[in-house]
XYZ file of C-alpha atoms in Angstrom:
397
model
C 5.637 32.873 -11.701
C 3.689 29.980 -11.158
C 1.602 29.423 -8.103
C 0.076 26.310 -6.077
C -0.827 24.826 -3.325
C 1.772 21.869 -3.794
C 4.610 21.570 -6.086
C 6.431 18.514 -6.849
C 10.398 18.080 -8.211
C 11.585 15.517 -9.995
C 9.599 13.273 -12.355
C 10.795 9.546 -10.746
C 8.987 7.111 -9.405
C 8.076 9.578 -6.151
C 7.631 12.353 -7.868
C 4.833 11.207 -10.555
C 3.051 8.423 -7.636
C 2.619 12.229 -5.677
C 1.307 14.029 -8.104
C -0.738 10.982 -9.971
C -2.794 10.589 -6.662
C -3.221 14.455 -6.347
C -4.521 14.745 -10.277
C -7.610 12.609 -9.191
C -10.443 14.156 -7.405
C -11.876 12.411 -4.210
C -15.397 13.364 -3.501
C -15.667 15.381 -0.022
C -12.033 16.891 -0.071
C -11.169 20.507 -1.239
C -9.478 19.902 -4.587
C -5.828 20.837 -4.667
C -3.475 22.681 -7.196
C -0.223 21.173 -8.358
C 2.596 21.293 -10.685
C 5.462 18.526 -11.802
C 9.248 20.073 -12.067
C 10.835 17.641 -14.348
C 14.012 18.411 -15.648
C 14.468 18.788 -18.991
C 15.423 16.000 -21.476
C 19.148 15.188 -20.666
C 21.453 13.844 -17.331
C 19.691 15.209 -15.130
C 16.017 12.536 -15.838
C 16.763 9.044 -14.271
C 17.295 6.733 -17.094
C 15.680 4.186 -17.662
C 14.767 1.329 -15.045
C 12.517 -1.595 -13.830
C 10.569 -1.558 -10.086
C 9.303 -4.593 -9.123
C 6.803 -5.245 -5.781
C 4.589 -7.196 -5.270
C 1.249 -7.396 -3.841
C -2.231 -9.179 -4.108
C -5.039 -8.834 -6.377
C -4.957 -6.278 -9.193
C -3.182 -2.958 -8.186
C -3.332 0.813 -8.858
C -1.082 0.981 -11.799
C -1.177 -2.769 -13.740
C -1.649 -0.984 -17.014
C 2.129 -0.878 -17.255
C 3.121 -3.894 -15.397
C 5.612 -5.686 -18.463
C 4.500 -9.489 -16.506
C 3.999 -10.628 -13.240
C 4.320 -14.083 -11.866
C 3.113 -16.232 -8.996
C 5.703 -19.199 -8.487
C 9.393 -17.753 -7.252
C 12.664 -19.593 -7.529
C 15.899 -18.946 -5.496
C 19.082 -21.243 -6.041
C 21.280 -22.274 -3.475
C 24.931 -22.151 -4.494
C 24.405 -26.150 -5.119
C 22.016 -28.464 -4.443
C 18.000 -28.186 -5.472
C 16.320 -24.977 -6.566
C 14.014 -24.026 -3.938
C 10.431 -22.938 -5.454
C 6.873 -21.634 -3.976
C 4.070 -20.466 -5.506
C 3.157 -17.008 -3.597
C -0.398 -16.601 -3.679
C -2.171 -14.614 -3.342
C 0.629 -11.976 -4.340
C 2.009 -12.099 -7.775
C 5.690 -10.336 -8.577
C 5.314 -7.127 -10.709
C 7.799 -5.948 -13.095
C 6.759 -2.098 -14.271
C 9.695 -0.507 -16.820
C 10.052 2.908 -16.380
C 8.491 4.290 -19.749
C 5.590 2.430 -19.251
C 4.643 4.106 -15.564
C 5.699 7.762 -17.107
C 3.387 7.288 -20.036
C 0.021 5.719 -17.962
C 0.621 8.606 -15.569
C 1.224 11.554 -18.270
C -2.217 10.228 -20.114
C -4.109 10.685 -16.847
C -2.160 14.057 -15.763
C -3.218 15.673 -19.550
C -6.216 14.897 -18.966
C -6.156 16.499 -14.775
C -7.105 20.000 -14.810
C -5.459 20.097 -11.205
C -2.028 19.108 -12.039
C 0.593 21.125 -14.250
C 3.950 19.944 -15.685
C 6.864 22.412 -16.006
C 9.979 21.162 -18.122
C 12.955 23.233 -15.685
C 16.380 22.721 -13.827
C 15.775 23.528 -10.313
C 18.116 25.557 -9.018
C 16.835 26.596 -5.914
C 13.948 26.122 -2.859
C 13.753 28.985 -1.037
C 11.777 28.341 1.993
C 9.076 31.423 3.011
C 7.127 31.671 6.044
C 4.198 30.204 4.200
C 5.497 28.010 1.314
C 8.488 28.391 -0.562
C 9.456 29.430 -3.793
C 11.140 26.875 -6.333
C 14.142 29.082 -8.566
C 14.469 27.236 -11.918
C 16.170 27.470 -15.310
C 13.894 26.277 -18.181
C 16.043 24.611 -20.816
C 16.680 27.777 -23.399
C 18.096 29.995 -19.983
C 15.471 31.702 -18.706
C 13.847 31.580 -15.352
C 10.906 30.240 -14.534
C 9.970 29.547 -10.857
C 6.959 28.276 -8.547
C 5.376 29.466 -5.372
C 3.954 27.243 -3.240
C 2.519 26.470 -0.071
C 3.755 22.834 -0.051
C 7.246 21.167 -1.351
C 8.039 17.479 -2.147
C 11.451 16.671 -3.446
C 12.008 13.700 -4.494
C 15.807 14.444 -6.716
C 18.201 11.760 -5.310
C 20.643 13.353 -2.593
C 23.686 14.013 -3.727
C 25.390 12.061 -0.518
C 23.779 9.810 2.150
C 23.832 10.329 5.867
C 26.259 8.934 8.478
C 25.538 5.495 8.830
C 26.386 2.387 10.743
C 26.965 0.473 7.933
C 25.935 0.993 4.158
C 25.821 -1.232 1.611
C 25.530 -0.649 -2.015
C 23.165 -2.892 -4.053
C 24.333 -2.335 -7.751
C 23.827 -4.485 -10.801
C 23.719 -4.519 -14.090
C 20.668 -6.063 -16.222
C 20.461 -7.306 -20.035
C 17.087 -7.888 -21.996
C 18.349 -10.748 -23.946
C 16.066 -12.194 -26.892
C 17.108 -16.074 -27.589
C 16.654 -17.782 -31.150
C 14.500 -20.842 -29.286
C 11.994 -20.685 -26.397
C 13.684 -21.569 -23.271
C 12.455 -19.578 -20.459
C 9.551 -20.365 -18.281
C 7.241 -17.442 -18.673
C 5.249 -18.719 -15.053
C 8.035 -18.282 -13.036
C 11.039 -16.085 -11.802
C 14.240 -16.741 -10.478
C 14.418 -14.167 -7.588
C 17.822 -15.121 -6.224
C 20.316 -17.566 -8.133
C 24.177 -17.565 -5.654
C 25.510 -19.617 -8.483
C 27.861 -16.982 -8.964
C 31.161 -16.184 -8.182
C 31.128 -14.149 -4.647
C 32.967 -10.746 -3.965
C 35.369 -10.861 -1.410
C 33.179 -9.391 0.676
C 28.862 -9.166 0.435
C 27.403 -11.121 -1.960
C 25.970 -11.671 -5.324
C 23.356 -13.699 -6.923
C 21.756 -13.850 -10.582
C 18.190 -12.740 -11.475
C 16.027 -13.695 -14.360
C 12.272 -12.537 -14.868
C 11.291 -13.583 -18.455
C 8.267 -11.767 -20.173
C 7.848 -14.826 -22.448
C 9.497 -18.107 -24.049
C 12.520 -16.224 -25.193
C 12.985 -12.675 -23.957
C 13.743 -12.237 -20.029
C 15.468 -9.757 -18.037
C 18.765 -11.209 -16.442
C 20.289 -9.591 -13.966
C 23.856 -9.580 -11.731
C 23.558 -8.094 -8.802
C 25.821 -7.547 -5.740
C 25.080 -6.626 -2.292
C 29.215 -4.762 -1.543
C 30.574 -2.221 -0.348
C 31.901 -0.202 -3.975
C 30.853 -0.537 -7.664
C 32.198 -2.599 -10.641
C 33.569 -1.448 -13.698
C 30.515 -2.290 -16.617
C 33.120 -4.390 -17.890
C 33.171 -6.216 -14.901
C 29.541 -6.510 -14.585
C 29.624 -7.896 -18.561
C 31.875 -10.433 -17.661
C 29.619 -11.563 -14.878
C 26.727 -11.813 -16.813
C 29.133 -13.220 -19.707
C 29.409 -16.017 -17.058
C 25.772 -16.020 -15.596
C 24.113 -16.140 -18.362
C 26.836 -18.871 -20.524
C 28.344 -20.759 -17.749
C 25.245 -21.167 -14.856
C 22.065 -20.852 -17.139
C 23.488 -22.225 -20.542
C 22.241 -19.334 -22.630
C 23.875 -19.540 -26.192
C 22.811 -17.479 -28.933
C 21.268 -14.678 -26.917
C 20.830 -10.807 -28.278
C 21.688 -7.921 -25.991
C 18.402 -5.509 -26.874
C 19.041 -2.732 -24.337
C 20.710 -2.683 -20.591
C 19.707 -1.465 -17.406
C 22.636 -0.487 -14.644
C 21.909 1.093 -11.374
C 23.255 1.570 -7.691
C 21.076 1.546 -4.848
C 22.217 2.230 -0.863
C 21.158 -0.192 1.593
C 21.921 1.768 4.723
C 20.874 2.294 8.390
C 21.341 5.635 8.123
C 17.928 7.933 8.969
C 16.745 10.284 6.506
C 15.854 13.867 7.006
C 12.108 13.863 5.126
C 11.858 17.482 6.124
C 14.575 19.939 4.875
C 12.153 23.217 5.333
C 8.716 23.822 7.297
C 6.999 23.453 4.039
C 9.923 21.247 2.681
C 9.653 17.377 2.156
C 11.564 14.563 0.772
C 10.038 11.871 -0.611
C 11.171 8.510 -2.496
C 14.837 7.229 -2.192
C 15.495 10.723 -0.441
C 13.400 10.192 2.026
C 13.881 6.486 3.181
C 11.792 4.408 1.227
C 14.036 2.073 0.615
C 14.186 -0.939 2.353
C 17.625 -1.076 3.836
C 17.576 -4.565 3.646
C 16.442 -5.531 0.038
C 16.928 -2.351 -1.909
C 13.182 -2.528 -2.603
C 11.491 1.030 -2.922
C 8.810 1.085 -5.567
C 5.863 -0.372 -2.386
C 7.240 2.174 0.143
C 6.839 4.922 -2.315
C 3.252 3.278 -2.590
C 2.479 3.878 0.869
C 4.948 7.756 1.366
C 2.662 9.365 -1.170
C -0.706 8.060 -0.444
C -0.098 9.222 2.695
C 0.893 12.588 1.877
C -1.698 12.765 -0.302
C -4.396 12.162 2.020
C -2.903 14.776 4.653
C -3.266 17.200 1.552
C -6.960 16.903 0.826
C -7.622 16.478 4.533
C -5.713 20.043 5.426
C -3.129 18.215 7.893
C 0.419 18.684 8.087
C 1.831 16.607 5.150
C 5.143 14.762 6.656
C 6.102 12.230 5.075
C 5.361 9.271 7.184
C 8.471 7.013 8.207
C 7.853 3.930 4.818
C 8.898 0.933 7.121
C 8.653 0.656 10.568
C 10.539 1.027 13.237
C 10.770 -2.297 14.051
C 11.510 -3.059 10.507
C 14.715 -0.752 10.645
C 16.167 -2.261 13.662
C 15.800 -5.643 12.246
C 17.504 -4.347 8.619
C 20.180 -2.943 10.660
C 21.196 -5.989 11.954
C 21.038 -8.430 9.546
C 23.287 -5.012 7.696
C 26.241 -5.202 9.957
C 25.353 -9.726 9.821
C 26.006 -9.103 6.270
C 29.235 -6.599 5.915
C 31.371 -7.574 9.468
C 30.592 -10.889 8.010
C 28.853 -12.728 10.659
C 26.925 -15.253 8.403
C 27.916 -16.197 4.770
C 25.272 -14.242 2.797
C 24.035 -16.695 -0.086
C 23.280 -19.225 2.714
C 21.868 -17.068 5.124
C 19.107 -16.348 2.471
C 19.066 -19.687 0.876
C 18.599 -21.165 4.699
C 15.456 -18.583 5.110
C 13.953 -19.192 2.035
C 13.892 -22.989 2.280
C 12.703 -22.378 5.895
C 9.854 -20.040 5.736
C 7.248 -20.029 3.112
C 7.590 -17.555 0.488
C 4.475 -16.002 1.206
C 5.221 -15.002 4.479
C 8.880 -13.796 4.031
C 7.836 -11.382 1.194
C 4.956 -10.090 3.664
C 8.180 -9.833 6.202
C 10.165 -7.629 3.785
C 7.298 -5.750 3.162
C 7.026 -4.930 6.867
C 3.389 -6.830 7.285
C 4.307 -8.487 9.618
C 3.053 -8.646 13.735
C 6.083 -9.234 16.192
C 5.653 -13.186 16.739
C 5.319 -13.865 12.733
C 8.763 -11.501 13.063
C 10.516 -13.812 15.977
C 8.502 -16.997 14.062
C 11.167 -15.980 10.776
C 13.842 -14.787 13.243
C 14.384 -18.499 14.514
C 15.178 -19.621 11.217
C 18.166 -17.891 11.161
C 21.370 -17.716 12.759
C 20.763 -17.394 15.883
C 23.527 -17.212 17.665
C 25.370 -14.476 14.432
C 22.520 -12.285 14.365
C 22.186 -11.673 18.634
C 25.730 -10.935 18.314
C 25.121 -9.157 15.633
C 22.463 -6.724 17.280
C 24.154 -6.945 20.130
C 26.854 -5.041 18.375
C 24.568 -2.680 16.561
C 24.462 0.146 19.358
C 27.814 0.482 20.198
C 28.914 1.076 16.144
C 29.848 4.502 15.394
C 27.396 6.048 12.628
C 30.285 7.727 9.813
C 29.729 9.376 6.286
C 29.730 7.119 2.985
C 31.710 8.533 0.108
C 29.548 10.469 -2.331
C 27.610 7.799 -4.781
């Protein structure tokens, strides 16, 4: 049995981020030992994916950033695109394999963090701490005893919520025979896509060169599509909307992100906590998760080093979550038209301020300013209805 101060289950963005923060000594704080338990290669490991976020200046993980953009563009269903310079922010994209390589390199140089490949069967709470029971790829039993356990694995089901939409998408990494992309700007939301009967859809273009880009089709709606339906939507978007010809699809990615006002339990036993998406790191109104993961893991690492109880904090404020609940209900109920809502918001609010709002970094008077640029009466009606909505379970993903 391995013993450590901290055990981390899962090596996705949250698990790797926490392990990375604990691997670096901080002067004036006590060193911590940690074990990162990752599933062996196979279906329990998450597929390759990309994470996007925005920040000012150089960031902690810039060495893993594939590309970044200072200019962002939003296309309404019709009419001229909305474009803005988001300085001093930059919109950044990280591929999971580059992030994993960077973290693995740093962990290999750390004396305090060990890695173990095993499938976790159960976590047994103790009077002080917990024991992780697991199996190696060859079937041998493995176990880790730790004072604190942080579980970053996806939850098997979603908590009951008043509103739950799915942000589901399929992306093509494409290459063209001639330069057709502008690497200096990204298309954040392109609403020139056919809209579903309920919810909304948009395209997404992140150029990584003049001949390469990630092109995605995304929906906010109650149910996912078939692989054939996603590909048909991407065929239409790249051909009829973007006018791309002779493209080569070199890689694909598919994902589902719950957008829900459900409260996520961040503690499952006295010494066992959830972090990452399963710990509420995803912003309900946008699906962005990476920035929330960084705030959450930074707070946990600081608490551990200072000898405080390391309960993961909510990555998003109560005010932000309340506003998200209103928006989700307004979209789900049809009180607002999604493409028109977002197009108008980006047209009437400077993008830098809007991105700060979406990251929960605006003050109440700024939130009011942005709220007055939305359809006020429908949003007030949604706000009045939300407290009376029943919380219902959502089918397993």
